[in-house]
Coordinates of C-alpha atoms in Angstrom, one line a residue:
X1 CA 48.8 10.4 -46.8
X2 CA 45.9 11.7 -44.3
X3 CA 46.7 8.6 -41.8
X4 CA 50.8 9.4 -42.2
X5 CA 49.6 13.1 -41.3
X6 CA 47.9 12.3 -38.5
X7 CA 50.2 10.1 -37.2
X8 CA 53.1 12.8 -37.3
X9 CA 50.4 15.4 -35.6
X10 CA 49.3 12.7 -32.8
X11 CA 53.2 11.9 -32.3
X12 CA 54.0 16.0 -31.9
X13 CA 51.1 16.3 -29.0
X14 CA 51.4 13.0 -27.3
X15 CA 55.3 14.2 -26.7
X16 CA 54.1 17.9 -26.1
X17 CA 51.3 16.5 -23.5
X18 CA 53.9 14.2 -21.5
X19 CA 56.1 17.3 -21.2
X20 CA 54.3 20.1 -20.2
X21 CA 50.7 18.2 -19.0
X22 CA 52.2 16.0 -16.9
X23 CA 55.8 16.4 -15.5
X24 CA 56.1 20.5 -15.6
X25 CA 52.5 20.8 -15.9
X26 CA 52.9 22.3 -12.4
X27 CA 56.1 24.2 -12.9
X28 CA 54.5 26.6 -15.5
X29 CA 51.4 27.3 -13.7
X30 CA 49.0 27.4 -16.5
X31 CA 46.2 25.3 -15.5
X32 CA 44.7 24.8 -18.8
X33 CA 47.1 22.8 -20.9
X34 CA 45.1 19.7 -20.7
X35 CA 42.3 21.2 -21.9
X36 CA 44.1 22.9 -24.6
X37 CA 45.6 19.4 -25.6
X38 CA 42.3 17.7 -25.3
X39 CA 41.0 20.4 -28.0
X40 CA 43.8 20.0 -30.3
X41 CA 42.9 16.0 -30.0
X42 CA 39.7 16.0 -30.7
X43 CA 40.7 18.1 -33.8
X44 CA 43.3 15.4 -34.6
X45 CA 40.7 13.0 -34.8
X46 CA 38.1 14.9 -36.5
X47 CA 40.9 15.0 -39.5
X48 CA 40.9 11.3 -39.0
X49 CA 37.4 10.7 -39.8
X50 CA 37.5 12.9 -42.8
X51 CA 40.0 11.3 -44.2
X52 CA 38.5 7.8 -43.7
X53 CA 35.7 7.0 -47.0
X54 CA 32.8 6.5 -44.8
X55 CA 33.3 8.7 -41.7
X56 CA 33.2 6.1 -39.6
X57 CA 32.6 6.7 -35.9
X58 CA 33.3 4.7 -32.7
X59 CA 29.6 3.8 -31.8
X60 CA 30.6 3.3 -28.0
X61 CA 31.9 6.9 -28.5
X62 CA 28.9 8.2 -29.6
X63 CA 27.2 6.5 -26.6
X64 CA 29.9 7.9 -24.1
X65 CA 28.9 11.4 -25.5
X66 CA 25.3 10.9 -25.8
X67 CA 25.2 9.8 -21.8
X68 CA 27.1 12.8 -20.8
X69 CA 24.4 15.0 -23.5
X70 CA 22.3 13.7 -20.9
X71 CA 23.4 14.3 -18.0
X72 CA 24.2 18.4 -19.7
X73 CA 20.4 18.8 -20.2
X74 CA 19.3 17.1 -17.4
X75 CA 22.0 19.2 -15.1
X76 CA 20.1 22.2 -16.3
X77 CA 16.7 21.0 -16.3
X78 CA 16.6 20.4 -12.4
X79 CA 19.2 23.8 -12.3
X80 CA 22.0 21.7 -9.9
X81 CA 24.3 25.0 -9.9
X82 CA 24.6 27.8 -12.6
X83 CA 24.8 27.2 -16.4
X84 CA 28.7 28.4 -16.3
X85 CA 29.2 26.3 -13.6
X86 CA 27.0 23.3 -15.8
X87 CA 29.5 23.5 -18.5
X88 CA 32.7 24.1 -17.0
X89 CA 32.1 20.3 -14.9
X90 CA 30.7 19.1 -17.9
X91 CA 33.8 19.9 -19.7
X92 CA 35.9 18.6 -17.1
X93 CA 34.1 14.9 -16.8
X94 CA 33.6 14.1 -20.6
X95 CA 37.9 15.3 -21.0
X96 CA 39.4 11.8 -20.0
X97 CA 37.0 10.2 -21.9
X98 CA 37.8 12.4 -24.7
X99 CA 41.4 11.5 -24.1
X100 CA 40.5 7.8 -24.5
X101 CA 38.3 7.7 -27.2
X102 CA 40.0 10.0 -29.3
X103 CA 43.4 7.8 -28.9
X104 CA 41.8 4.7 -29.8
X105 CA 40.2 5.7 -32.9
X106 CA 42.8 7.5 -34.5
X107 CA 44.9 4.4 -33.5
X108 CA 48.0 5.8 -34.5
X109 CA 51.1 3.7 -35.6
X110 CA 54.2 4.9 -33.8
X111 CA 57.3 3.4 -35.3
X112 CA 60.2 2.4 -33.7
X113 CA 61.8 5.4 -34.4
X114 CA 59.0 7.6 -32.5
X115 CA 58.4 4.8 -29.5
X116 CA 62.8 4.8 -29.1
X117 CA 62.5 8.6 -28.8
X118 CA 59.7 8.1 -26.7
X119 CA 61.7 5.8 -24.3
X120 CA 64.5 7.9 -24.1
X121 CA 62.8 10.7 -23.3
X122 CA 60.9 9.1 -20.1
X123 CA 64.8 7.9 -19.2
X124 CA 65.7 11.7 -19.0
X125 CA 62.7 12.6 -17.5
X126 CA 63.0 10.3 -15.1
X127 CA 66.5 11.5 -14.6
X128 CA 65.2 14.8 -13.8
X129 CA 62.1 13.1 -11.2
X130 CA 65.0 11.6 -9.3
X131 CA 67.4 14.7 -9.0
X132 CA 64.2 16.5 -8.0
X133 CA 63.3 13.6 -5.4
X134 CA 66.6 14.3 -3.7
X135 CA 66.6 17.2 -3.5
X136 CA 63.4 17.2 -1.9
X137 CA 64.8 14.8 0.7
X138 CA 66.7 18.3 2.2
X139 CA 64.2 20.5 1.3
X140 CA 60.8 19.3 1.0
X141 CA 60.0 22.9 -0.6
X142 CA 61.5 22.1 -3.9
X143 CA 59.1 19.3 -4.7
X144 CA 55.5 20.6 -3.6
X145 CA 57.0 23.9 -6.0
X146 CA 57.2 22.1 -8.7
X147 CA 54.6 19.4 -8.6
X148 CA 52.3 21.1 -5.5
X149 CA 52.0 18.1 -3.9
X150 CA 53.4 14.9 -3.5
X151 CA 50.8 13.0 -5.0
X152 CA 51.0 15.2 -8.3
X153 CA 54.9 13.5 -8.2
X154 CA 53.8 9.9 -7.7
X155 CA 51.6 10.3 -10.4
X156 CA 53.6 11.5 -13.0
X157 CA 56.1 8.9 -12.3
X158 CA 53.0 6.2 -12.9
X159 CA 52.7 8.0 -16.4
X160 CA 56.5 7.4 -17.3
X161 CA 56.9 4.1 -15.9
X162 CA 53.4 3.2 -17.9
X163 CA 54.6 5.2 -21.0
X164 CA 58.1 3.0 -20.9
X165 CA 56.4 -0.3 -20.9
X166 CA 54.9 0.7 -23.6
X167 CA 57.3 1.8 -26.0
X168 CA 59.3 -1.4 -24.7
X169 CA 59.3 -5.0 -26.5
X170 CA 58.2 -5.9 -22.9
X171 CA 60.8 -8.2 -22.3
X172 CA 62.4 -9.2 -18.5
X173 CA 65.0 -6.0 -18.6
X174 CA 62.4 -3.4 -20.0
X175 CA 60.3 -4.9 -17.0
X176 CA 62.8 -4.5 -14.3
X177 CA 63.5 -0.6 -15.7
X178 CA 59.5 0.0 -16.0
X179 CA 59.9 -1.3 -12.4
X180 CA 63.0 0.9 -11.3
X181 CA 61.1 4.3 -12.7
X182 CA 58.2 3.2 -10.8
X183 CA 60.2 3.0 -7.6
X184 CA 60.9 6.7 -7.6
X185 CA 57.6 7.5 -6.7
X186 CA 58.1 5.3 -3.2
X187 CA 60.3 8.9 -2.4
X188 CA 56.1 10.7 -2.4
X189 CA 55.3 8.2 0.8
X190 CA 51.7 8.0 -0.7
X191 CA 50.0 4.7 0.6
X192 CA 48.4 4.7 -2.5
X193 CA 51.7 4.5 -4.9
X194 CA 52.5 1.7 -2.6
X195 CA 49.9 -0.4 -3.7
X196 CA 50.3 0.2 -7.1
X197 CA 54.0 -0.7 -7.0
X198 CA 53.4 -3.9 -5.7
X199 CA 50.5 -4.5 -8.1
X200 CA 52.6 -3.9 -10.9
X201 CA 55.3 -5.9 -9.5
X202 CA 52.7 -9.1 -9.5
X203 CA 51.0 -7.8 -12.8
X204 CA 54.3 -7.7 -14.8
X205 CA 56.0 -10.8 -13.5
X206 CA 53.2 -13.4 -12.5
X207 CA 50.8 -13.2 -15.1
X208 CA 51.9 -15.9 -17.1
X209 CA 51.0 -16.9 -20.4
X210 CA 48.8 -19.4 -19.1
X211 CA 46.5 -16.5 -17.2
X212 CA 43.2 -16.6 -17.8
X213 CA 40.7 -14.7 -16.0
X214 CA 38.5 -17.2 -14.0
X215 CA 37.1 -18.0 -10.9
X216 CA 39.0 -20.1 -9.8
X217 CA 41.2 -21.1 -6.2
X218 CA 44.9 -20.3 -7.9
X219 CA 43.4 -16.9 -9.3
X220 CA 41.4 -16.2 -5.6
X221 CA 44.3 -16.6 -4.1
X222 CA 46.9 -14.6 -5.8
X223 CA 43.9 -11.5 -5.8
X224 CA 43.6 -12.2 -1.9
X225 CA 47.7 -12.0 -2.1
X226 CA 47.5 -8.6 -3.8
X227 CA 44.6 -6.8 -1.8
X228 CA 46.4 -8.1 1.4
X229 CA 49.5 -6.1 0.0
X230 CA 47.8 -3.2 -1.2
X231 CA 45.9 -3.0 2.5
X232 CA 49.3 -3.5 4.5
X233 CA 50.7 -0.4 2.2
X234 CA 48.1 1.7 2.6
X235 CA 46.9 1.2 5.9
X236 CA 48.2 4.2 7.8
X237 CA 45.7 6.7 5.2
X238 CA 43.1 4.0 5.5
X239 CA 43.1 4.8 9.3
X240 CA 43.7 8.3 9.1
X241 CA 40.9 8.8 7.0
X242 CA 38.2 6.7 7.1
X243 CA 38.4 5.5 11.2
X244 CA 39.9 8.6 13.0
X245 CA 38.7 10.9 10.8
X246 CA 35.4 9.2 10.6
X247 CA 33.0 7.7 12.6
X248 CA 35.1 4.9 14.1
X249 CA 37.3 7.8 15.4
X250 CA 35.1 8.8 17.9
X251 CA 33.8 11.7 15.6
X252 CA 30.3 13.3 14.8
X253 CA 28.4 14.2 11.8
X254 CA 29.7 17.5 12.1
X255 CA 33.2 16.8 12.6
X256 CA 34.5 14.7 10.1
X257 CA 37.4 15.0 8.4
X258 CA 36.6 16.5 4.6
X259 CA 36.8 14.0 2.9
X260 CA 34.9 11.3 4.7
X261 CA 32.4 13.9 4.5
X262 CA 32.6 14.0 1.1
X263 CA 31.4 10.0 1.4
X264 CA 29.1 10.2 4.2
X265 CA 26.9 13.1 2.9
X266 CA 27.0 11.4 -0.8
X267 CA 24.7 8.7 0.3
X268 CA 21.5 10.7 1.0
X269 CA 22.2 12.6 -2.4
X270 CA 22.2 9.2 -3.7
X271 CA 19.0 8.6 -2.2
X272 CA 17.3 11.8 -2.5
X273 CA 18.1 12.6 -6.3
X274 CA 17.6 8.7 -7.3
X275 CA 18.3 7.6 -10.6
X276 CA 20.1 10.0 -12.3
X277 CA 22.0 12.4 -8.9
X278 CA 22.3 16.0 -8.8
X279 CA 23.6 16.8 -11.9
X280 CA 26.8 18.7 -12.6
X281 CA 28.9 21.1 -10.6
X282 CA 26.9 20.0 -7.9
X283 CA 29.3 18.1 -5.5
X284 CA 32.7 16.7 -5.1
X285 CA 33.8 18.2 -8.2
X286 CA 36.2 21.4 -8.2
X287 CA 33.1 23.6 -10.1
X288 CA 30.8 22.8 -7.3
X289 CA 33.4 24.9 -5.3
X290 CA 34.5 27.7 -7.2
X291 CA 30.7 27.9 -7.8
X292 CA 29.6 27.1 -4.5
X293 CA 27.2 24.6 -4.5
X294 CA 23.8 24.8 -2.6
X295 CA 23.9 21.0 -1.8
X296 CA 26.4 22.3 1.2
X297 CA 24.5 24.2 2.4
X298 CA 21.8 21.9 2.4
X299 CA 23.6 19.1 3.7
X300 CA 25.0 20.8 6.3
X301 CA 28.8 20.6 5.3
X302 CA 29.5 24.7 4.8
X303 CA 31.4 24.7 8.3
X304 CA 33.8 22.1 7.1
X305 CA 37.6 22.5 7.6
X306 CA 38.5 23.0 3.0
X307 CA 34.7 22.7 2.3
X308 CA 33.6 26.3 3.3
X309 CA 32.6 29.2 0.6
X310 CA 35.7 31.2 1.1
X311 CA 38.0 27.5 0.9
X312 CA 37.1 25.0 -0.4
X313 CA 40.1 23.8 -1.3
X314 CA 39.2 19.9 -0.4
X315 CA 36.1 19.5 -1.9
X316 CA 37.5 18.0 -4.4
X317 CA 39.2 15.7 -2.9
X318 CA 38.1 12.1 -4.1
X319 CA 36.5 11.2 -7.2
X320 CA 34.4 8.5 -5.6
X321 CA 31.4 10.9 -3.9
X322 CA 31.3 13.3 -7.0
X323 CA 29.8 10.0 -8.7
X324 CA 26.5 11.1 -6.6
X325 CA 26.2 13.9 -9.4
X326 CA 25.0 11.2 -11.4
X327 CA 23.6 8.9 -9.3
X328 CA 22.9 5.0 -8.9
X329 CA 22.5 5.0 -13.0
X330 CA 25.9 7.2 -13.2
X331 CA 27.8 4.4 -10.9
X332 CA 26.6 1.7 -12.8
X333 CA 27.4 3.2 -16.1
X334 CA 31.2 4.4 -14.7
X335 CA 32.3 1.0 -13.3
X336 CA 30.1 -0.7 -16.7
X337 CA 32.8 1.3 -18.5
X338 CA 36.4 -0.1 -16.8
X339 CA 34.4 -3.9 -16.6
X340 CA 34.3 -3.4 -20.1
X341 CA 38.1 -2.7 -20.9
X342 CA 39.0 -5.0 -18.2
X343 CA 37.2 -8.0 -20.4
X344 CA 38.3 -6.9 -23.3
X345 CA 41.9 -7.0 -22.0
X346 CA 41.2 -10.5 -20.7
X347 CA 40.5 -11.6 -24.1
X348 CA 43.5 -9.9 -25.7
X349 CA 45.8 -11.5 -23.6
X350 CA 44.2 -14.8 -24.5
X351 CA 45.4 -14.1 -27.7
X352 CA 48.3 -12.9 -27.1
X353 CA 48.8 -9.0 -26.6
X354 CA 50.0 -9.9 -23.7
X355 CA 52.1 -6.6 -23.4
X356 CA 49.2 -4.0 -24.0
X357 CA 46.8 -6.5 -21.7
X358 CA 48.7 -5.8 -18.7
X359 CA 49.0 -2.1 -19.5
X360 CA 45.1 -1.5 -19.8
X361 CA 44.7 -3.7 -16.7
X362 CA 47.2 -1.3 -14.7
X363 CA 45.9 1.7 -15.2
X364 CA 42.1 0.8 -14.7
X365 CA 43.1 -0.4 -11.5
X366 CA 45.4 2.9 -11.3
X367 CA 42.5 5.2 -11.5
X368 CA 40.2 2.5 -9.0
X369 CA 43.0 3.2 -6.6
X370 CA 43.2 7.2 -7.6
X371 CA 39.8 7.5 -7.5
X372 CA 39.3 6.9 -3.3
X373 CA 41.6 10.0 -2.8
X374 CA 42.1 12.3 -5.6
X375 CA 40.0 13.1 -8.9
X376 CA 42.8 12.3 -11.0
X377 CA 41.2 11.2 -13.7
X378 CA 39.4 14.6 -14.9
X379 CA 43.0 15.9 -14.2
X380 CA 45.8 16.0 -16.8
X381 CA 47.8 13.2 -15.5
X382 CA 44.9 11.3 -15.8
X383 CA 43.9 12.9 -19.3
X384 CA 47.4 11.4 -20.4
X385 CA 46.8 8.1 -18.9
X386 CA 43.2 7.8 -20.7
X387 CA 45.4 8.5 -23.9
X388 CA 48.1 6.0 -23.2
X389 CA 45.2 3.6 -22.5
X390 CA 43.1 4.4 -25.9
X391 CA 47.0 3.8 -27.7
X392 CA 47.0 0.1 -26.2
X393 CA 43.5 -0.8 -27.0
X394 CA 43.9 0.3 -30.6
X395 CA 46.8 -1.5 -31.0
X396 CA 45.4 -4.2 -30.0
X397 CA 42.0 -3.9 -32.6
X398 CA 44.3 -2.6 -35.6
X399 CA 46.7 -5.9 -34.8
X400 CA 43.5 -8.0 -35.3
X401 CA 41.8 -6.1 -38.1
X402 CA 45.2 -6.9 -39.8
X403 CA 45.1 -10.5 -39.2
X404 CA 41.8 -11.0 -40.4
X405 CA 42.8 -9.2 -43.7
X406 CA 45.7 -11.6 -44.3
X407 CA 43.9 -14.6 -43.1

């Protein structure tokens, strides 16, 4: 009865989070419906655990937790902003994880019932992303109202075509629709969705049975194939950003575009606040704005077109330099983490979950990509896609945990 409970509970706020924490997340305007659906999780999964007879716990969670415990004290041992400002970043960097962990031990079981609903849902939705798309074509307006921004639109169409693959069997149609919802977001322009597309294009439909992830000259190849595709789509930003609006373009250390400051300045807080950063709220991260970091000042970057006191509207900009909060022990531990799911994946695809695999390798290398331009992943897009990514790995452990029992 307590895992049938949960599973109706999980089922109710995975629907309610699609809906209104990703595609009229914006539309509302009420910025805290992640958070709010990260609380009621975590209180999904704490019913979980009671109703198991040994409370068990996801040791790797604990870990996760205990590292970001760390980083809490250690943020207000050295005093890197206020203690408001502390625990409003620490309780936007531990959410995705949250999201992720949470998902993957409750490993709910949603029948086919719950994943057809599911499916035709992301149809209607989608139905709705492409009237809005154009639309937008004639007025541009309509979109940034009810997404803000383009990039908020390409990303929520990476959460429906991701949510469709998996509630599909996974066979060649449900790939070519996963791959026709994923073509709406080509309407954002983003450089970025670009490369996805095409990564998913070569994930979905040349990843044989036969994969296995090797060094090897077939596998080099096909990776140098994909980067090569990924660097034609996205060239134009590359060169906006990181050559004419860096040092390449001709430009000094105080006239860089935001956020290849945001990079540049990141390496002497790197160096100066070696092994552990500058704690939380401190850079790159939306607190360290609202709650104006000193490290700007510092540094130099206060007179910054969107990095400035009264706007700093970019400073959060890419997730990439707020990893100088926690330092050279923080990158390790951050990329540790998606090497991790990335090997695990390879395994499971070895032995067959072929399906939810490909999923978990899609979206790490949706939030590597993300992550040069954007902080989705502490956003609520990314909170869902941490969710969607927990479902497929428990799927995959609860699949073999049930094998074992039979065998």
């Amino acid at each position: 009865m307590g895992q049938e409970l949960v599973n109706r509970y999980f089922f109710y706020l995975f629907v309610f989070t699609l809906l209104f924490g990703v595609v009229f997340y914006d539309t509302i305007g009420f910025a805290y419906t992640d958070e709010i659906c990260a609380v009621l999780l975590l209180a999904i999964y704490c019913i979980k655990v009671f109703f198991t007879k040994d409370w068990g716990f996801n040791r790797l969670f604990i870990l996760v937790l205990a590292v970001f415990a760390f980083y809490l004290f250690y943020s207000l041992a050295i005093g890197s902003n206020t203690k408001a400002a502390i625990f409003l970043d620490f309780g936007v960097q531990v959410k995705p994880y949250l999201g992720f962990f949470c998902a993957f031990s409750i490993a709910p079981q949603l029948n086919r019932n719950q994943k057809l609903i599911l499916r035709q849902t992301v149809i209607l939705l989608t139905l709705y992303m492409l009237c809005v798309g154009l639309v937008s074509f004639a007025e541009r307006k309509v979109l940034y109202h009810l997404f803000s921004h383009v990039s908020r639109y390409a990303t929520a169409i990476s959460v429906l075509g991701m949510l469709y693959l998996y509630c599909s069997d996974y066979t060649k149609r449900d790939k070519f629709i996963f791959l026709l919802i994923l073509a709406l977001g080509l309407i954002s322009g983003r450089s970025k969705f670009f490369g996805f597309y095409v990564i998913c294009i070569f994930a979905v439909f040349f990843l044989k049975d036969s994969f296995r992830m090797r060094f090897n000259l077939k596998n080099t190849l096909y990776l140098l194939i994909a980067f090569a595709a990924v660097f034609l789509a996205a060239r134009e930003k590359i060169f906006i950003y990181f050559v004419e609006g860096g040092f390449l373009g001709g430009r000094g250390e105080t006239d860089l575009y935001a956020r290849m400051a945001l990079y540049y300045f990141s390496i002497p807080i790197f160096l100066a606040y070696f092994p552990f950063g500058s704690g939380f709220a401190s850079y790159a991260t939306y607190a360290s704005g609202i709650y104006y970091s000193d490290l700007y000042v510092k540094y130099g970057m206060e007179g910054f077109h969107g990095l400035t006191k009264d706007d700093p509207a970019f400073v959060a900009d890419a997730y990439y330099p707020a990893l100088a909060q926690f330092g050279v022990a923080g990158v390790l531990l951050f990329f540790s983490f998606w090497i991790y799911l990335v090997r695990k994946a390879a395994k499971a695809f070895s032995a067959g979950f072929r399906k939810e695999a490909v999923i978990i390798w899609l979206i790490v290398i949706f939030f590597l990509i993300e992550s040069t331009s954007d902080t989705t992943i502490t956003h609520n897009r990314g909170f869902f896609m941490m969710m969607l990514m927990g479902l497929a790995c428990a799927d995959i452990y609860t699949s073999k945990e049930k094998n074992s029992i039979s065998e």
